Structure formats: structure tokens, C-alpha cells
Amino acid sequence: MAGYFYARIFLNNPGVRDMFPVTMDVQRARLLGAIVTAVQSVDDPDRFDEYLRSLGRDHRKFQVVPEHYEVVGAALLEAMRTFAGPEWSHEYDQAWRDAYDVIARKMLAGASADSNPAWWHAEVIAHERRSSDIAMLTVRPFQQLEYRAGQYLSVEVPKFHPRVWRTYSVANAPRTDNTMDFHVRALGAGWVSGALVRRVQAGDLLRLAAPMGTMVLDRRSTRDIVFVAGGTGLSPIKALLEDLTTFNRTRWVHVFFGARNRDDLYDLASLQEMAAAYPWLSIVPVCSEDPGWGGEEGSVTDTLSRFGPWMEHDFFVSGSPMMVRTTLRTLSQLKVPQTRIRYDAFSEH
Ligand SMILES: Cc1cc2nc3c(=O)[nH]c(=O)nc-3n(C[C@H](O)[C@H](O)[C@H](O)COP(=O)(O)OP(=O)(O)OC[C@H]3O[C@@H](n4cnc5c(N)ncnc54)[C@H](O)[C@@H]3O)c2cc1C
Ligand code: HEM
């Protein structure tokens, strides 16, 4: 179906092909899956309204114009009709068309309300390997890029993988010199993470797109906070901690930072320095596969449930999709209300 969908788009509008990565493994084609997921979320408009608007802002990096939404919407409907078989009906057709239109309108509204550049060129000014597969990068966009602590944005490494974008969380609260840190783990044969960790050097250029995500601090809340981070999921949490240091006096903050072994607790020293400077902050590092490690052992989620009670806290969870899912399940068993939990799971891909 994905093959058919893309063929319809590229036949009807050959210029659109240049927006997509050079190599498109159909098994891994991302746009169709993303649209289907978005359509399935249409019954929960409040939750996804801001997401779709920021996705529209983000899509300005592809130079998407309103007609492209029509081309993609028509290809979606043609592909659905062709592959759904006899079950397909007028009602389905209309429902998918309506849902797609709602989403496209929100994305277009987000894009047209945005006066920022469609993307920012940024120079890598520091690159530091912290373990065999983790690097910390500092980049400086050439123009001001406003974002909130806890947000993420799309990154492209044009020198190695042009037109391939992946999302990374900014690891610091906004600074006056406009620089931004990223914590990246190279995933297997992963394209962008592999390039960012193993190939990119100081002086290289990246492109960044519009900031997204709602994992930001609610300054009106007076509740204590628990951050749960798995691996480089620490990145947005580091930004939120920096943000807290600018105003927090009264909220106790616990960070549960989990990784396989102590090498993968790649930024523990700086967290411990922060904890020494701010009495409201405590750090609990956890290793799941490090026999000689003297600290907490097991999964970060199991450790979290040994402490507590947590029913009155605000929660922020960040890490792999599996880690986030497990933590959400545990928090639900611990009776933490869903409205107090914020997360942006790292993608499955
Ligand atoms: C909101 C959000 C924030 C994020 N923030 C961060 C962050 O701060 N730091 C961070 O490190 N990551 C973060 N991520 C994850 C990041 O976006 C990427 O998903 C990750 O870096 C992998 O991208 P990639 O291009 O390297 O891998 P991809 O090329 O997309 O591959 C991903 C995985 O699939 C495997 N694979 C590749 N090709 C194939 C194939 N043909 N068949 C089967 N398997 C294959 C790879 O080996 C790898 O394991 C975040 C994700 C989200 C959604
Ligand atoms: C309802 C409309 C749309 C939605 C919900 C949507 C959503 C998304 C999302 C979430 C991704 C990222 C997927 C991932 O990396 O896992 C994506 C990728 C992409 N989108 Fe859209 N999109 C829409 C319309 C469009 C249109 C109209 C265009 C322009 C033709 C477009 C071009 C792209 C491109 C080029 C990619 C990158 C694909 C890749 O890397 O393989 N999108 N889209």
C-alpha cells in the first residue's frame, strides 16, 4: 500500500519526489504511517491540536505548499480504496477524507501563522564522545531559534544524509548566545544518529527545523517533580533541570536516570554537580546490566516504584518507546493521575 501511495504522489506531481530521501525503503516509508496515526488521533482534537500545528510549522522544512496536501490526500484515498477491498464504503471514504482535511487544515494553519524561518542552518561548535555510542554536540544556529526547555526539533545532517530528518531533544534551557546541546545515541545501523555520533565534527553544518513538543514546565504547579530518564532520554530533562535552577526554591525534584551500565550514565557527573549546588535536587542513577555497580540495580521503572509515594507529584518521562510504555504502566498502577504525566517517547524507528 505504501508503494502504491508514493507512486500516486510522484506520478501526479513529480516535483514532490525531491522532498523525500534519495533511498526510500518502502518497508520503512514514514509519511503514510504518520498520516494514518494522525487520522486515528482525530477524535482527540484538544490533545493533538498543538502537535498538528507544530507539525505544520515543522513541515515548512520540506517546502510543503497547500497544493501538496491535496496531492497527498488524494493519493491516500486512492490507496485506501485500492487496498481495502469490498469492505470499503462511501462512509469510510467520507470519514477518511474529512479526517485528513481536519488534520491538513490544522497543519496549514500552524505553518501560515509561523513567521520564523522554515529551517535554521547551524554550525557544530563542539563534539564530544561520551561512550562507545553516545555523543554530546553543541551547535550554534546562525539565526535566533526560540524554543522552550523540554522541546525537540528535527535535525538533518546534509553532508552525510541529505533530506533525512530525525527528531532530537534540546539538552539545555535557552541561552543568550543561542547555542544548543544535543545528546545522541547511535542506534545500530541508524542513519542520522550514526552520523551525529561517529562522523560529524566541529565545523560541520546541520539544519534544524521548528521546535515541537509539550514536555515543558508548568510554572504555576506547586507540586514536587519526578523526572524519569532512560539513556539519552536525559536530554530534555537536563534542559528542564536547567530551567528549574533559574526560579525554583520550593519544589523537591527527583531524577531517576537509568542505563544499561555506568558508561551509559554518560552525564551523571554533571547531574551530581547540579545536585550539590541545589538542595532541592536529588539524583538516583540506576544500572540494569552492570554487576560491579554499587548503586541501584534493575530497571529504572522498578527502582522508581521502590521509592515514593508518588501520588502528589508531577512526572516527566523520557526515553525509548519501551521504557516510556513500561513507566506509564507502572505510574498507572501507582495511581498517579494521567494529567500529571508528560512524555514525548523516542520513536520506534
Ligand atoms: C520526540 C523525540 C525526541 C527524541 N530525542 C532524542 C534525543 O534527544 N537523543 C537521541 O539519541 N534520540 C532521540 N530520539 C530518537 C531519534 O529521533 C531517532 O529515532 C534515532 O536517533 C534513530 O534515528 P536514525 O536515523 O539513526 O535511525 P534509523 O535509520 O531511523 O534506524 C532506526 C533503527 O532501525 C534500524 N534499521 C535501520 N535500517 C533498517 C532496515 N532497513 N531494516 C531494519 N532495521 C533498520 C537501525 O539499526 C536502528 O536501530 C527522539 C525521538 C523522538 C520521537
Ligand atoms: C495530514 C497530513 C500530514 C501528516 C499528518 C504528516 C505527518 C508527518 C510526520 C509525523 C512525519 C515524520 C515521520 C517519521 O519521521 O517517523 C512526516 C514525514 C514527512 N512528510 Fe509529512 N505529513 C503530512 C503531509 C505531508 C505533505 C502534504 C507532504 C508534502 C508532499 C509531506 C512530506 C513529508 C516528507 C517528505 C516526510 C519525510 C519522509 C521520510 O523521511 O521518509 N507530508 N510527515
Short mmCIF file of C-alpha atoms and ligand atoms in Angstrom, two decimals:
data_model
loop_
_atom_site.label_atom_id
_atom_site.label_comp_id
_atom_site.label_asym_id
_atom_site.label_seq_id
_atom_site.Cartn_x
_atom_site.Cartn_y
_atom_site.Cartn_z
CA MET A 1 0.00 0.00 0.00
CA ALA A 2 2.85 2.36 0.85
CA GLY A 3 4.41 1.68 -2.56
CA TYR A 4 1.14 2.49 -4.31
CA PHE A 5 0.60 5.60 -2.19
CA TYR A 6 4.04 7.03 -3.03
CA ALA A 7 3.71 6.06 -6.71
CA ARG A 8 0.42 8.02 -6.92
CA ILE A 9 2.02 11.09 -5.32
CA PHE A 10 5.12 11.05 -7.50
CA LEU A 11 3.19 10.33 -10.73
CA ASN A 12 0.68 13.09 -10.08
CA ASN A 13 3.33 15.56 -9.01
CA PRO A 14 6.90 14.51 -9.96
CA GLY A 15 8.43 17.60 -8.28
CA VAL A 16 7.43 16.21 -4.88
CA ARG A 17 9.94 13.32 -5.21
CA ASP A 18 12.81 15.71 -4.47
CA MET A 19 11.42 16.39 -0.98
CA PHE A 20 11.92 12.78 0.07
CA PRO A 21 15.16 10.94 0.96
CA VAL A 22 17.08 9.53 -2.01
CA THR A 23 16.69 5.95 -0.79
CA MET A 24 13.15 5.10 0.21
CA ASP A 25 12.84 1.63 1.59
CA VAL A 26 9.08 1.15 1.29
CA GLN A 27 9.01 -1.00 4.45
CA ARG A 28 10.29 1.99 6.31
CA ALA A 29 8.38 4.71 4.46
CA ARG A 30 7.38 7.14 7.16
CA LEU A 31 4.81 9.53 5.77
CA LEU A 32 1.97 7.07 5.20
CA GLY A 33 2.31 5.61 8.71
CA ALA A 34 2.40 9.11 10.14
CA ILE A 35 -0.79 10.17 8.36
CA VAL A 36 -2.66 7.03 9.40
CA THR A 37 -1.59 7.62 13.02
CA ALA A 38 -2.71 11.25 12.78
CA VAL A 39 -6.10 10.27 11.34
CA GLN A 40 -6.58 7.82 14.21
CA SER A 41 -5.96 10.64 16.68
CA VAL A 42 -8.61 12.91 15.20
CA ASP A 43 -11.18 12.04 17.87
CA ASP A 44 -8.99 13.69 20.49
CA PRO A 45 -8.60 17.14 18.93
CA ASP A 46 -7.55 19.04 22.05
CA ARG A 47 -4.63 16.79 22.76
CA PHE A 48 -3.36 16.88 19.18
CA ASP A 49 -4.20 20.43 18.17
CA GLU A 50 -0.87 21.93 19.23
CA TYR A 51 1.01 18.87 17.93
CA LEU A 52 -0.54 19.22 14.45
CA ARG A 53 0.11 22.94 14.34
CA SER A 54 3.74 22.43 15.22
CA LEU A 55 3.97 19.55 12.73
CA GLY A 56 2.76 22.01 10.10
CA ARG A 57 5.41 24.51 11.16
CA ASP A 58 7.97 21.68 11.06
CA HIS A 59 6.86 20.66 7.51
CA ARG A 60 7.94 24.05 6.21
CA LYS A 61 11.40 22.46 6.13
CA PHE A 62 10.19 20.31 3.17
CA GLN A 63 8.86 23.45 1.44
CA VAL A 64 5.38 21.98 1.52
CA VAL A 65 2.68 24.24 0.00
CA PRO A 66 -1.13 23.85 0.32
CA GLU A 67 -1.48 22.03 -3.06
CA HIS A 68 0.82 19.29 -1.79
CA TYR A 69 -1.71 18.48 0.91
CA GLU A 70 -4.31 17.92 -1.81
CA VAL A 71 -1.95 15.65 -3.77
CA VAL A 72 -1.11 13.61 -0.67
CA GLY A 73 -4.76 13.46 0.48
CA ALA A 74 -5.91 12.23 -2.96
CA ALA A 75 -3.15 9.57 -3.03
CA LEU A 76 -4.14 8.43 0.48
CA LEU A 77 -7.76 7.96 -0.59
CA GLU A 78 -6.82 6.17 -3.82
CA ALA A 79 -4.51 3.82 -1.92
CA MET A 80 -7.16 3.10 0.73
CA ARG A 81 -9.81 2.38 -1.91
CA THR A 82 -7.49 0.12 -3.88
CA PHE A 83 -6.31 -1.94 -0.92
CA ALA A 84 -9.31 -2.01 1.43
CA GLY A 85 -11.23 -4.49 -0.73
CA PRO A 86 -15.02 -4.93 -0.67
CA GLU A 87 -15.31 -3.66 2.92
CA TRP A 88 -14.68 -0.11 1.70
CA SER A 89 -17.80 2.07 1.53
CA HIS A 90 -18.86 5.67 0.85
CA GLU A 91 -18.99 6.24 4.60
CA TYR A 92 -15.38 5.18 5.05
CA ASP A 93 -14.36 7.29 2.09
CA GLN A 94 -16.06 10.35 3.53
CA ALA A 95 -14.76 9.72 7.06
CA TRP A 96 -11.12 9.43 5.92
CA ARG A 97 -11.48 12.45 3.66
CA ASP A 98 -12.96 14.54 6.50
CA ALA A 99 -10.35 13.43 9.00
CA TYR A 100 -7.49 14.13 6.58
CA ASP A 101 -8.93 17.59 5.81
CA VAL A 102 -9.19 18.48 9.51
CA ILE A 103 -5.57 17.49 10.05
CA ALA A 104 -4.28 19.18 6.92
CA ARG A 105 -6.11 22.41 7.85
CA LYS A 106 -4.55 22.42 11.31
CA MET A 107 -1.08 21.80 9.87
CA LEU A 108 -1.54 24.54 7.27
CA ALA A 109 -2.82 26.96 9.92
CA GLY A 110 0.26 26.21 12.05
CA ALA A 111 2.56 26.77 9.05
CA SER A 112 0.98 30.03 7.92
CA ALA A 113 0.94 31.52 11.44
CA ASP A 114 4.70 30.99 11.74
CA SER A 115 6.93 33.92 10.85
CA ASN A 116 10.14 32.07 11.69
CA PRO A 117 12.48 30.68 9.02
CA ALA A 118 11.45 27.29 7.55
CA TRP A 119 14.77 25.95 8.84
CA TRP A 120 17.92 27.15 10.52
CA HIS A 121 21.49 26.42 9.45
CA ALA A 122 23.60 25.63 12.48
CA GLU A 123 27.30 25.03 12.95
CA VAL A 124 28.59 22.25 15.16
CA ILE A 125 30.91 24.03 17.59
CA ALA A 126 31.74 21.09 19.87
CA HIS A 127 31.50 17.32 19.57
CA GLU A 128 32.38 15.03 22.45
CA ARG A 129 32.13 11.24 22.57
CA ARG A 130 30.87 10.19 25.99
CA SER A 131 30.73 6.41 25.44
CA SER A 132 31.13 3.99 22.53
CA ASP A 133 27.80 5.07 21.06
CA ILE A 134 26.86 8.34 22.78
CA ALA A 135 27.96 11.85 21.80
CA MET A 136 27.18 15.30 23.13
CA LEU A 137 27.10 18.03 20.50
CA THR A 138 26.89 21.78 20.84
CA VAL A 139 25.58 23.69 17.83
CA ARG A 140 25.00 27.35 17.09
CA PRO A 141 22.18 28.33 14.71
CA PHE A 142 23.13 31.32 12.51
CA GLN A 143 19.82 32.99 13.31
CA GLN A 144 17.93 33.21 16.59
CA LEU A 145 15.97 29.97 17.24
CA GLU A 146 13.43 30.30 20.01
CA TYR A 147 12.29 27.20 21.86
CA ARG A 148 11.21 26.18 25.35
CA ALA A 149 13.20 23.95 27.69
CA GLY A 150 11.98 20.36 27.15
CA GLN A 151 11.18 20.72 23.42
CA TYR A 152 12.64 18.77 20.49
CA LEU A 153 13.22 19.57 16.83
CA SER A 154 14.11 17.87 13.53
CA VAL A 155 17.76 17.66 12.59
CA GLU A 156 19.30 16.95 9.18
CA VAL A 157 22.97 16.20 8.52
CA PRO A 158 23.19 17.42 4.89
CA LYS A 159 26.82 16.39 4.44
CA PHE A 160 26.10 12.70 5.05
CA HIS A 161 22.33 12.15 4.65
CA PRO A 162 20.62 14.95 2.77
CA ARG A 163 16.82 15.15 3.17
CA VAL A 164 16.76 12.66 6.05
CA TRP A 165 15.42 14.28 9.20
CA ARG A 166 15.11 12.87 12.72
CA THR A 167 13.94 14.50 15.93
CA TYR A 168 16.28 15.24 18.86
CA SER A 169 15.57 16.98 22.15
CA VAL A 170 17.49 20.09 23.05
CA ALA A 171 19.50 19.33 26.19
CA ASN A 172 19.74 22.85 27.64
CA ALA A 173 17.46 25.71 28.62
CA PRO A 174 17.64 28.63 26.14
CA ARG A 175 20.93 30.56 26.37
CA THR A 176 21.75 34.12 25.46
CA ASP A 177 24.43 33.01 22.97
CA ASN A 178 21.81 30.89 21.12
CA THR A 179 23.88 27.68 21.41
CA MET A 180 22.13 24.33 21.89
CA ASP A 181 23.30 20.95 23.16
CA PHE A 182 22.14 17.56 21.89
CA HIS A 183 22.73 14.14 23.45
CA VAL A 184 22.65 11.44 20.78
CA ARG A 185 22.93 7.66 20.93
CA ALA A 186 23.94 5.85 17.71
CA LEU A 187 21.29 3.18 17.14
CA GLY A 188 22.52 0.10 15.24
CA ALA A 189 22.76 0.99 11.56
CA GLY A 190 20.72 4.16 12.19
CA TRP A 191 21.39 6.85 9.61
CA VAL A 192 21.13 10.16 11.38
CA SER A 193 22.17 9.05 14.87
CA GLY A 194 25.17 7.17 13.42
CA ALA A 195 26.28 10.27 11.50
CA LEU A 196 25.79 12.56 14.50
CA VAL A 197 27.78 10.31 16.83
CA ARG A 198 30.51 8.90 14.57
CA ARG A 199 31.02 11.19 11.60
CA VAL A 200 30.05 14.77 12.39
CA GLN A 201 32.87 17.05 13.59
CA ALA A 202 33.17 20.60 14.88
CA GLY A 203 32.79 22.96 11.89
CA ASP A 204 30.17 20.80 10.10
CA LEU A 205 26.78 22.28 9.28
CA LEU A 206 23.41 20.87 10.32
CA ARG A 207 19.90 22.02 9.52
CA LEU A 208 17.33 22.36 12.30
CA ALA A 209 13.55 22.77 11.95
CA ALA A 210 10.75 24.20 14.09
CA PRO A 211 10.74 23.27 17.81
CA MET A 212 7.93 20.95 18.88
CA GLY A 213 6.66 19.19 21.98
CA THR A 214 4.74 19.93 25.15
CA MET A 215 7.07 18.43 27.73
CA VAL A 216 7.62 21.83 29.30
CA LEU A 217 7.37 23.01 32.91
CA ASP A 218 4.11 24.31 34.32
CA ARG A 219 5.41 27.15 36.48
CA ARG A 220 2.05 27.50 38.21
CA SER A 221 2.23 24.00 39.66
CA THR A 222 3.46 23.80 43.24
CA ARG A 223 3.83 20.01 43.20
CA ASP A 224 7.18 18.27 43.63
CA ILE A 225 8.61 16.78 40.44
CA VAL A 226 9.90 13.37 39.39
CA PHE A 227 11.95 13.03 36.20
CA VAL A 228 12.40 9.53 34.78
CA ALA A 229 15.09 9.28 32.08
CA GLY A 230 16.37 6.29 30.10
CA GLY A 231 19.73 6.78 28.32
CA THR A 232 19.80 9.86 26.09
CA GLY A 233 16.20 10.43 27.21
CA LEU A 234 18.05 12.51 29.79
CA SER A 235 18.42 15.24 27.18
CA PRO A 236 15.11 17.17 27.62
CA ILE A 237 15.24 16.51 31.36
CA LYS A 238 18.62 18.24 31.57
CA ALA A 239 17.02 21.24 29.84
CA LEU A 240 14.11 21.22 32.31
CA LEU A 241 16.52 20.98 35.26
CA GLU A 242 18.47 23.99 33.97
CA ASP A 243 15.18 25.84 33.61
CA LEU A 244 14.26 24.98 37.22
CA THR A 245 17.58 26.35 38.51
CA THR A 246 16.50 29.80 37.29
CA PHE A 247 13.43 30.04 39.54
CA ASN A 248 12.80 27.01 41.77
CA ARG A 249 13.08 27.39 45.54
CA THR A 250 10.22 25.30 46.87
CA ARG A 251 9.68 22.16 44.78
CA TRP A 252 11.60 18.96 45.59
CA VAL A 253 12.91 17.35 42.41
CA HIS A 254 13.96 13.70 41.99
CA VAL A 255 15.73 12.42 38.89
CA PHE A 256 15.75 8.66 38.19
CA PHE A 257 18.39 8.17 35.49
CA GLY A 258 18.61 4.62 34.09
CA ALA A 259 21.02 2.99 31.65
CA ARG A 260 22.47 -0.43 30.94
CA ASN A 261 25.85 0.22 32.59
CA ARG A 262 27.77 3.05 34.23
CA ASP A 263 29.38 4.12 30.91
CA ASP A 264 25.92 4.80 29.55
CA LEU A 265 25.18 7.10 32.51
CA TYR A 266 27.12 9.49 30.29
CA ASP A 267 26.19 12.74 32.04
CA LEU A 268 25.92 11.64 35.66
CA ALA A 269 28.83 13.80 36.85
CA SER A 270 27.13 16.99 35.72
CA LEU A 271 23.83 15.95 37.32
CA GLN A 272 25.66 15.30 40.58
CA GLU A 273 27.28 18.75 40.38
CA MET A 274 23.85 20.27 39.98
CA ALA A 275 22.55 18.28 42.96
CA ALA A 276 25.46 19.57 45.07
CA ALA A 277 24.56 23.17 44.15
CA TYR A 278 20.77 22.91 44.56
CA PRO A 279 19.47 21.34 47.80
CA TRP A 280 16.03 20.65 46.27
CA LEU A 281 17.54 18.22 43.72
CA SER A 282 18.32 14.52 44.24
CA ILE A 283 19.64 12.06 41.66
CA VAL A 284 19.11 8.29 41.63
CA PRO A 285 21.26 6.57 38.99
CA VAL A 286 20.23 3.02 38.04
CA CYS A 287 22.07 0.33 36.02
CA SER A 288 20.29 -2.68 34.56
CA GLU A 289 23.30 -4.74 33.38
CA ASP A 290 26.37 -3.80 35.40
CA PRO A 291 27.27 -6.47 38.00
CA GLY A 292 30.07 -4.48 39.73
CA TRP A 293 28.00 -1.31 40.04
CA GLY A 294 27.41 -0.39 43.68
CA GLY A 295 24.22 1.65 43.17
CA GLU A 296 20.58 0.91 42.34
CA GLU A 297 20.20 -2.12 40.07
CA GLY A 298 17.42 -3.22 37.72
CA SER A 299 15.15 -1.17 35.50
CA VAL A 300 14.64 2.49 36.22
CA THR A 301 10.91 1.86 36.48
CA ASP A 302 11.28 -0.86 39.14
CA THR A 303 13.57 1.41 41.13
CA LEU A 304 11.07 4.24 40.89
CA SER A 305 8.31 2.06 42.34
CA ARG A 306 10.52 1.09 45.31
CA PHE A 307 10.64 4.77 46.31
CA GLY A 308 7.60 7.00 46.70
CA PRO A 309 4.74 7.54 47.43
CA TRP A 310 4.28 9.47 44.19
CA MET A 311 0.58 10.29 44.06
CA GLU A 312 1.10 14.05 44.59
CA HIS A 313 3.98 14.59 42.13
CA ASP A 314 4.31 15.94 38.59
CA PHE A 315 6.04 13.41 36.32
CA PHE A 316 8.18 13.79 33.21
CA VAL A 317 9.21 10.60 31.40
CA SER A 318 11.71 10.42 28.54
CA GLY A 319 13.45 7.53 26.80
CA SER A 320 12.91 4.69 24.33
CA PRO A 321 9.29 3.82 23.46
CA MET A 322 9.57 0.63 25.51
CA MET A 323 10.94 2.43 28.57
CA VAL A 324 8.22 5.10 28.32
CA ARG A 325 5.46 2.49 27.94
CA THR A 326 6.69 0.49 30.94
CA THR A 327 6.97 3.61 33.08
CA LEU A 328 3.46 4.79 32.14
CA ARG A 329 2.07 1.37 33.06
CA THR A 330 3.85 1.46 36.43
CA LEU A 331 2.66 5.00 37.16
CA SER A 332 -0.88 3.96 36.41
CA GLN A 333 -0.51 1.04 38.89
CA LEU A 334 0.85 3.54 41.44
CA LYS A 335 -2.35 5.58 40.90
CA VAL A 336 -0.59 8.68 39.52
CA PRO A 337 -3.26 10.66 37.61
CA GLN A 338 -2.52 10.79 33.85
CA THR A 339 -2.92 14.56 33.78
CA ARG A 340 0.23 14.90 35.90
CA ILE A 341 2.43 12.92 33.48
CA ARG A 342 4.21 14.44 30.48
CA TYR A 343 6.23 12.49 27.95
CA ASP A 344 7.49 12.50 24.36
CA ALA A 345 8.50 8.91 23.57
CA PHE A 346 11.50 8.41 21.30
CA SER A 347 10.24 6.89 18.04
CA GLU A 348 10.21 3.12 17.33
CA HIS A 349 12.28 3.60 14.17
C1 LIG B 1 10.29 13.29 20.35
C2 LIG B 1 11.60 12.56 20.11
C3 LIG B 1 12.77 13.02 20.69
C4 LIG B 1 13.97 12.32 20.51
N1 LIG B 1 15.10 12.79 21.11
C5 LIG B 1 16.25 12.08 21.01
C6 LIG B 1 17.44 12.50 21.69
O1 LIG B 1 17.48 13.55 22.37
N2 LIG B 1 18.56 11.74 21.58
C7 LIG B 1 18.56 10.57 20.85
O2 LIG B 1 19.62 9.92 20.79
N3 LIG B 1 17.46 10.16 20.16
C8 LIG B 1 16.31 10.88 20.22
N4 LIG B 1 15.19 10.46 19.53
C9 LIG B 1 15.29 9.31 18.59
C10 LIG B 1 15.72 9.84 17.19
O3 LIG B 1 14.71 10.68 16.65
C11 LIG B 1 15.94 8.74 16.15
O4 LIG B 1 14.79 7.92 16.08
C12 LIG B 1 17.13 7.87 16.44
O5 LIG B 1 18.30 8.66 16.59
C13 LIG B 1 17.34 6.87 15.28
O6 LIG B 1 17.45 7.57 14.06
P1 LIG B 1 18.43 7.04 12.91
O7 LIG B 1 18.22 7.84 11.68
O8 LIG B 1 19.82 6.97 13.39
O9 LIG B 1 17.94 5.56 12.74
P2 LIG B 1 17.08 4.94 11.56
O10 LIG B 1 17.86 4.96 10.29
O11 LIG B 1 15.74 5.55 11.58
O12 LIG B 1 17.04 3.45 12.14
C14 LIG B 1 16.49 3.18 13.44
C15 LIG B 1 16.75 1.74 13.84
O13 LIG B 1 16.35 0.88 12.82
C16 LIG B 1 17.44 0.08 12.42
N5 LIG B 1 17.38 0.00 10.96
C17 LIG B 1 17.91 0.88 10.07
N6 LIG B 1 17.66 0.48 8.82
C18 LIG B 1 16.95 -0.67 8.90
C19 LIG B 1 16.38 -1.55 7.94
N7 LIG B 1 16.49 -1.34 6.63
N8 LIG B 1 15.69 -2.62 8.40
C20 LIG B 1 15.56 -2.84 9.73
N9 LIG B 1 16.09 -2.05 10.67
C21 LIG B 1 16.76 -0.98 10.26
C22 LIG B 1 18.69 0.78 12.88
O14 LIG B 1 19.74 -0.11 13.10
C23 LIG B 1 18.21 1.43 14.10
O15 LIG B 1 18.27 0.52 15.17
C24 LIG B 1 13.99 11.15 19.70
C25 LIG B 1 12.80 10.71 19.09
C26 LIG B 1 11.61 11.39 19.29
C27 LIG B 1 10.36 10.88 18.61
C1 HEM B 2 -2.17 15.08 7.09
C2 HEM B 2 -1.05 15.43 6.53
C3 HEM B 2 0.34 15.04 7.01
C4 HEM B 2 0.75 14.50 8.21
C5 HEM B 2 -0.08 14.12 9.43
C6 HEM B 2 2.19 14.34 8.12
C7 HEM B 2 2.99 13.85 9.15
C8 HEM B 2 4.33 13.52 9.03
C9 HEM B 2 5.17 13.00 10.08
C10 HEM B 2 4.74 12.79 11.54
C11 HEM B 2 6.38 12.72 9.54
C12 HEM B 2 7.61 12.14 10.26
C13 HEM B 2 7.54 10.64 10.21
C14 HEM B 2 8.75 10.00 10.88
O1 HEM B 2 9.86 10.53 10.75
O2 HEM B 2 8.58 8.96 11.52
C15 HEM B 2 6.32 13.11 8.14
C16 HEM B 2 7.35 12.99 7.26
C17 HEM B 2 7.35 13.56 6.01
N1 HEM B 2 6.33 14.29 5.42
FE1 HEM B 2 4.51 14.63 6.20
N2 HEM B 2 2.62 14.77 6.91
C18 HEM B 2 1.53 15.22 6.20
C19 HEM B 2 1.52 15.77 4.93
C20 HEM B 2 2.62 15.93 4.14
C21 HEM B 2 2.64 16.55 2.84
C22 HEM B 2 1.42 17.16 2.15
C23 HEM B 2 3.92 16.49 2.40
C24 HEM B 2 4.46 17.02 1.06
C25 HEM B 2 4.37 16.36 -0.01
C26 HEM B 2 4.71 15.79 3.39
C27 HEM B 2 6.05 15.48 3.30
C28 HEM B 2 6.75 14.71 4.19
C29 HEM B 2 8.12 14.22 3.96
C30 HEM B 2 8.98 14.49 2.73
C31 HEM B 2 8.48 13.48 5.09
C32 HEM B 2 9.80 12.72 5.34
C33 HEM B 2 9.58 11.30 4.89
C34 HEM B 2 10.77 10.38 5.06
O3 HEM B 2 11.75 10.76 5.73
O4 HEM B 2 10.69 9.27 4.53
N3 HEM B 2 3.90 15.49 4.45
N4 HEM B 2 5.07 13.59 7.86
#
